[in-house]
Coordinates of C-alpha atoms and ligand atoms in Angstrom, one line a residue:
X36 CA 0.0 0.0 0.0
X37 CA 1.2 3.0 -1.3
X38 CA 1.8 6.0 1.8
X39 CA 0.9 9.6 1.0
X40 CA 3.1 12.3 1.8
X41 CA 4.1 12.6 5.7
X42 CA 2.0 14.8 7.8
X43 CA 3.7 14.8 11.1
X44 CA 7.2 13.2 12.8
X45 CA 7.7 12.1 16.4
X46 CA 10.0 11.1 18.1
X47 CA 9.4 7.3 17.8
X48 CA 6.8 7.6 15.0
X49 CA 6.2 9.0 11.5
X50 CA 2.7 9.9 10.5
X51 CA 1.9 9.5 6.7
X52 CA -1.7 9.9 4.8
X53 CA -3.2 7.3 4.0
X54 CA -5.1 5.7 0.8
X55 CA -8.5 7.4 1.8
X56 CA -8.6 11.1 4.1
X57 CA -10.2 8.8 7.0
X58 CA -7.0 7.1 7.5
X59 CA -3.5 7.3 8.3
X60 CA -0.2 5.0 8.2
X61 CA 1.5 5.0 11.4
X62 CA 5.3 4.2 10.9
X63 CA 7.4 3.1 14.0
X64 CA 11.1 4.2 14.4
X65 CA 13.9 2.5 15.9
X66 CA 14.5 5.9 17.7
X67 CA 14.8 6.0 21.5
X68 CA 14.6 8.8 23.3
X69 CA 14.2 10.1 26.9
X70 CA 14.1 13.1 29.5
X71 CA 11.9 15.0 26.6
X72 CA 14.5 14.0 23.5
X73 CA 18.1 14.9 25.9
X74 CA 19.2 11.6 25.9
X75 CA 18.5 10.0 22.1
X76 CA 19.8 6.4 20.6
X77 CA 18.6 4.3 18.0
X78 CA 17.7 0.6 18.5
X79 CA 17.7 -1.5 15.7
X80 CA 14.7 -3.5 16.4
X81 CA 12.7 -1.2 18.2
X82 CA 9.8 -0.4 16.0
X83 CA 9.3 -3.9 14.5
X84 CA 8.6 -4.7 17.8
X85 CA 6.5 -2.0 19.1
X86 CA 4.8 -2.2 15.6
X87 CA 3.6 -5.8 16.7
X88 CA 2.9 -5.4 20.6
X89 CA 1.0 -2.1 19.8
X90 CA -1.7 -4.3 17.1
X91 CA -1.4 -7.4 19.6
X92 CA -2.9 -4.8 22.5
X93 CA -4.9 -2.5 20.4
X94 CA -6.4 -5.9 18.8
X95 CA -7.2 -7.2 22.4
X96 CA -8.9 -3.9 23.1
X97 CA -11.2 -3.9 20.3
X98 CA -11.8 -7.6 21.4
X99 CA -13.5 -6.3 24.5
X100 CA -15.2 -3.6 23.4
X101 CA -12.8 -0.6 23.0
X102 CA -12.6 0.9 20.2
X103 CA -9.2 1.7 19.3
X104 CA -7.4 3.7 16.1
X105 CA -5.9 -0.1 15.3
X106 CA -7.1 -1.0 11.4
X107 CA -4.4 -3.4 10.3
X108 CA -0.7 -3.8 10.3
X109 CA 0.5 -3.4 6.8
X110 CA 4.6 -4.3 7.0
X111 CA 7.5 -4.7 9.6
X112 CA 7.4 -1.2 10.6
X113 CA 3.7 0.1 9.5
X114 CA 0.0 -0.2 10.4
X115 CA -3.1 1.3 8.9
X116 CA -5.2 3.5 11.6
X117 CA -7.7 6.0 11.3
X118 CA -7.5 9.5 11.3
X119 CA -8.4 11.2 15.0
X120 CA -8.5 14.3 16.6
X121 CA -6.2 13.9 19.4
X122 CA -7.0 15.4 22.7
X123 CA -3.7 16.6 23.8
X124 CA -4.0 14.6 27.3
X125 CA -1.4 12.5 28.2
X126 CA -3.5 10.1 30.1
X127 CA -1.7 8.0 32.9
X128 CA -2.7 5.1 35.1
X129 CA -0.3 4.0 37.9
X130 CA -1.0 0.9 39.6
X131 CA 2.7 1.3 41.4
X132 CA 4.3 4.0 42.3
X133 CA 7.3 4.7 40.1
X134 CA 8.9 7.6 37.6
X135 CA 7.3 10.7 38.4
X136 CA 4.9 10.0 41.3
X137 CA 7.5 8.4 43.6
X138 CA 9.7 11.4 42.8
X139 CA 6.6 14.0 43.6
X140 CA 5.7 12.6 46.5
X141 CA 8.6 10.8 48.1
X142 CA 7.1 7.2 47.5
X143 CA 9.5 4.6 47.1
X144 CA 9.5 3.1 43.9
X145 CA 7.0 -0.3 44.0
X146 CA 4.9 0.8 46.6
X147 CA 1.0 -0.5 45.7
X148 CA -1.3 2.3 45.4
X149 CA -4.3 2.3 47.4
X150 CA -6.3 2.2 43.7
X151 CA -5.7 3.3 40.6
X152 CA -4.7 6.7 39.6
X153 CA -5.7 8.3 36.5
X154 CA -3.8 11.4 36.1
X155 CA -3.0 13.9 33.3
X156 CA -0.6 15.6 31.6
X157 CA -1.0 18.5 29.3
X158 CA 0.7 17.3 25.8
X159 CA 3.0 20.4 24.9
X160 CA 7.1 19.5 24.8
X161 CA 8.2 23.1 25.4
X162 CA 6.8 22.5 28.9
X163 CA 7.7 19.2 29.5
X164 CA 4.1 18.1 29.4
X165 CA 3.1 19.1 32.9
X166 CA 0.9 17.5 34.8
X167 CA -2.8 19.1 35.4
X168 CA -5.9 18.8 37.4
X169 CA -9.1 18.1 35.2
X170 CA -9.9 21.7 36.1
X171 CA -7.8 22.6 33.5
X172 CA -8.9 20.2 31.3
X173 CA -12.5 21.4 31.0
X174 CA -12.1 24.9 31.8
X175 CA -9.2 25.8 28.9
X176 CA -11.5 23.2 26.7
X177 CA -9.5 20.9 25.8
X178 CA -11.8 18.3 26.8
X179 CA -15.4 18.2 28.1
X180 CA -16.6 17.3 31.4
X181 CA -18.5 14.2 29.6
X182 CA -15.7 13.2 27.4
X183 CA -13.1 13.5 30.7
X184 CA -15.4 11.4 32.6
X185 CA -15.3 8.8 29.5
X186 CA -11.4 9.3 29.3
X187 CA -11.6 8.0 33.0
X188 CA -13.6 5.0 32.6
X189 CA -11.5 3.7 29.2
X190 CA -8.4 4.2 31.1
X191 CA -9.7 2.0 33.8
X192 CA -11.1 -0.2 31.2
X193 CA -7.5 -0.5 29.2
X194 CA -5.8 -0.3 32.7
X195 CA -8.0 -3.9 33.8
X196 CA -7.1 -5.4 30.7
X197 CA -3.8 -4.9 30.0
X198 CA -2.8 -5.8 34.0
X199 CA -4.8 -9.1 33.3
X200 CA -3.2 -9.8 29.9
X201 CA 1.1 -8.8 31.5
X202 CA 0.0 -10.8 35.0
X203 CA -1.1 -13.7 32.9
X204 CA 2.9 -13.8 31.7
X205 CA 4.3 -13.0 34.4
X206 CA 4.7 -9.6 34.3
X207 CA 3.1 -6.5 36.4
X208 CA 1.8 -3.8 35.0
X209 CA 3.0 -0.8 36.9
X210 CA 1.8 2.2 35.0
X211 CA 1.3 3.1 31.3
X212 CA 0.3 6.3 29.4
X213 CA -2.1 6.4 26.7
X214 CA -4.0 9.2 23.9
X215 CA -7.3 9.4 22.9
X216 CA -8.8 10.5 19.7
X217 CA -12.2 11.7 18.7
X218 CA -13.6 10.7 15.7
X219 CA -16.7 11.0 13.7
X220 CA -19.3 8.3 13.0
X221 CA -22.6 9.6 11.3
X222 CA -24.2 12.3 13.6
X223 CA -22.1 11.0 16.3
X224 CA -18.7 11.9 18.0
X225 CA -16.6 8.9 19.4
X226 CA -13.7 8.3 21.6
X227 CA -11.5 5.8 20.8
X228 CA -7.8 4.7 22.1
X229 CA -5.2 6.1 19.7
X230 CA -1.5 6.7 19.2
X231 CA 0.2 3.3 20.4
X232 CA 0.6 1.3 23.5
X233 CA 3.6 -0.6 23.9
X234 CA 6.7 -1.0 26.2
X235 CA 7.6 2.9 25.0
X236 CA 4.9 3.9 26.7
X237 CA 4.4 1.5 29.9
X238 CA 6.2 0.1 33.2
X239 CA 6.7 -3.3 32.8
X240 CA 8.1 -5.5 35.6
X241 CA 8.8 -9.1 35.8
X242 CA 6.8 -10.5 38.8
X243 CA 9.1 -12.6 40.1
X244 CA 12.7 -10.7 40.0
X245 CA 11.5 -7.4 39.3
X246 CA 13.3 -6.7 36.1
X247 CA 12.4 -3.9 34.0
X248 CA 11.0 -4.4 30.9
X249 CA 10.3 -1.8 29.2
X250 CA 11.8 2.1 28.4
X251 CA 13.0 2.5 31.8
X252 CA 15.6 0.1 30.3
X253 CA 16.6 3.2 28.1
X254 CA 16.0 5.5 30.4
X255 CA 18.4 4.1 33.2
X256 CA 21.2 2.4 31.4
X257 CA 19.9 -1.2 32.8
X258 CA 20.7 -2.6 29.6
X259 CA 20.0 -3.8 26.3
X260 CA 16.3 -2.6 25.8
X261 CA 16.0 -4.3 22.6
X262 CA 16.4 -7.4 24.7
X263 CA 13.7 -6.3 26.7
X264 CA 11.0 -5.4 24.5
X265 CA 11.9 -9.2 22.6
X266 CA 11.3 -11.1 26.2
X267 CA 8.1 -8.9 26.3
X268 CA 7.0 -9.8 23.0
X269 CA 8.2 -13.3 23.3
X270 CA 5.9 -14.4 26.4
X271 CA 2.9 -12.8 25.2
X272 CA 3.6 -15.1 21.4
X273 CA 3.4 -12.0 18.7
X274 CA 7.3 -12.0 18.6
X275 CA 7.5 -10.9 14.5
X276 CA 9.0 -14.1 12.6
X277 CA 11.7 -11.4 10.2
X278 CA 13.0 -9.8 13.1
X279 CA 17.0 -10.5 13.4
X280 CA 17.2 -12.8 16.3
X281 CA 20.4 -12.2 18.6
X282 CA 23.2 -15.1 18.4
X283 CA 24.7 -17.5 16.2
X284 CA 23.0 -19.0 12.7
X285 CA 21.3 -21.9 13.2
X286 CA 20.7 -24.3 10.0
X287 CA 17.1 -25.0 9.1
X288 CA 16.3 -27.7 7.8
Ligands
LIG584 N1 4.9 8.1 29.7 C1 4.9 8.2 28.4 N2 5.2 9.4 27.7 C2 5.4 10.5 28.4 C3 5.4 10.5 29.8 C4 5.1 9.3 30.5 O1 4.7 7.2 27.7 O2 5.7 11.5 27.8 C5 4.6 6.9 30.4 C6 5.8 6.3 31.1 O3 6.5 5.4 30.2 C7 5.3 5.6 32.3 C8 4.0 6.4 32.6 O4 3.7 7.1 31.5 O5 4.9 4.3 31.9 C9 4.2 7.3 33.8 O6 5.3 8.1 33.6 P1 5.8 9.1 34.7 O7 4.8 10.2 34.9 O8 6.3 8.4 35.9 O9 7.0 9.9 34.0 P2 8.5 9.5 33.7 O10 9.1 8.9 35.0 O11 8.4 8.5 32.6 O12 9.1 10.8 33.3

């Protein structure tokens, strides 16, 4: 499938058009970066994967009745998703206090928290994407006070599934941030889960050790995060067959 001409670059995606103006082709980089872009590398393997964990969650989602950007992964590195209106919310769950709630409020890193916490973070790079109370939210419009209150309940939603899905391989879901999109269907305006949701963008713990698996691998110079996002990708089956695999040749015959 042929991509139109490139509408917008991240820093770990590339946003094309697509073959009709409803849609999009979402291209993942094997960029890596951290502390908004200060700290950048590039790890060869990185969007492949991300490109397959994002349609294997996004997939599950839609399974269960949330309605996702996800169409259909088209290569390696692409998938076709539809065109949104992004509320620029970075929406957060924490399960576990880690990252930026441990540091706000002096809570060691892996303490449970009494529920989950939705939070929010106003999506602007300049200002580090600061945190803000839904009072914001509604009153500088960037979201209603109906569609916050559905933001809420599909985080929860997304949160519930996604801690059943890592806990069910061994792994504990300690927080994860995701975007939502509005989109148009007849006479009717829709939320749906959009951007990506993949090790980028979540904290990922093995139950049983602890070991990070996911950006804070990056982030904290714990290792080879490549090798973390494969183990990720491995237990839940959707490792991609083409990736290179790490180690010698093997004859197959
Ligand atoms: N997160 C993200 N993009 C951001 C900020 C946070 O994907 O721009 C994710 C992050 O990977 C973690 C969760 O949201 O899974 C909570 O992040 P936190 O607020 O602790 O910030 P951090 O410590 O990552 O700066």
């Amino acid at each position: 499938m042929a991509r139109g001409k490139m509408i917008y670059e991240g820093k770990a995606k590339i946003l094309y058009e697509g073959p009709d103006p409803d849609t999009l082709v979402q291209y993942f980089k094997d960029d890596a970066t951290a502390f908004n872009a200060q700290k950048m590398e590039v790890i060869g393997g990185k969007g492949a994967l991300n490109n397959r964990l994002s349609e294997f969650f996004m997939q599950g989602l839609m399974q269960i009745g949330i309605p996702t950007h996800f169409i259909k992964r088209l290569n390696m590195r692409e998938q076709l998703i539809r065109r949104v209106d992004i509320i620029p919310l970075e929406v957060i769950v924490r399960n576990v206090a880690a990252g930026s709630i441990s540091k706000r409020l002096g809570m060691e890193e892996g303490s449970q928290l009494p529920r989950p916490i939705v939070e929010f973070s106003y999506k602007d790079d300049a200002l580090g994407d600061p945190l803000v109370p839904e009072e914001y939210i509604s009153a500088f419009g960037w979201a209603s006070q109906h569609e916050l209150d559905e933001i809420v309940s599909i985080a929860l939603r997304v949160n519930d599934f996604l801690s059943g899905v890592m806990l069910a391989v061994g792994i504990k879901l300690v927080d994860f941030k995701i975007e939502i999109g509005r989109v148009i269907e007849g006479d009717f305006q829709r939320l749906i889960v959009a951007d990506e949701i993949s090790p980028d963008s979540c904290r990922l713990w093995d139950i049983k050790t602890g070991e990070k698996l996911d950006k804070d691998v990056f982030r904290r110079d714990l290792g080879n995060l490549a090798d973390a996002y494969t183990e990720v990708a491995r237990r839940l089956g959707v490792l991609p067959s083409n990736t290179p695999k790490p180690g010698k040749p093997t004859l197959v015959n």
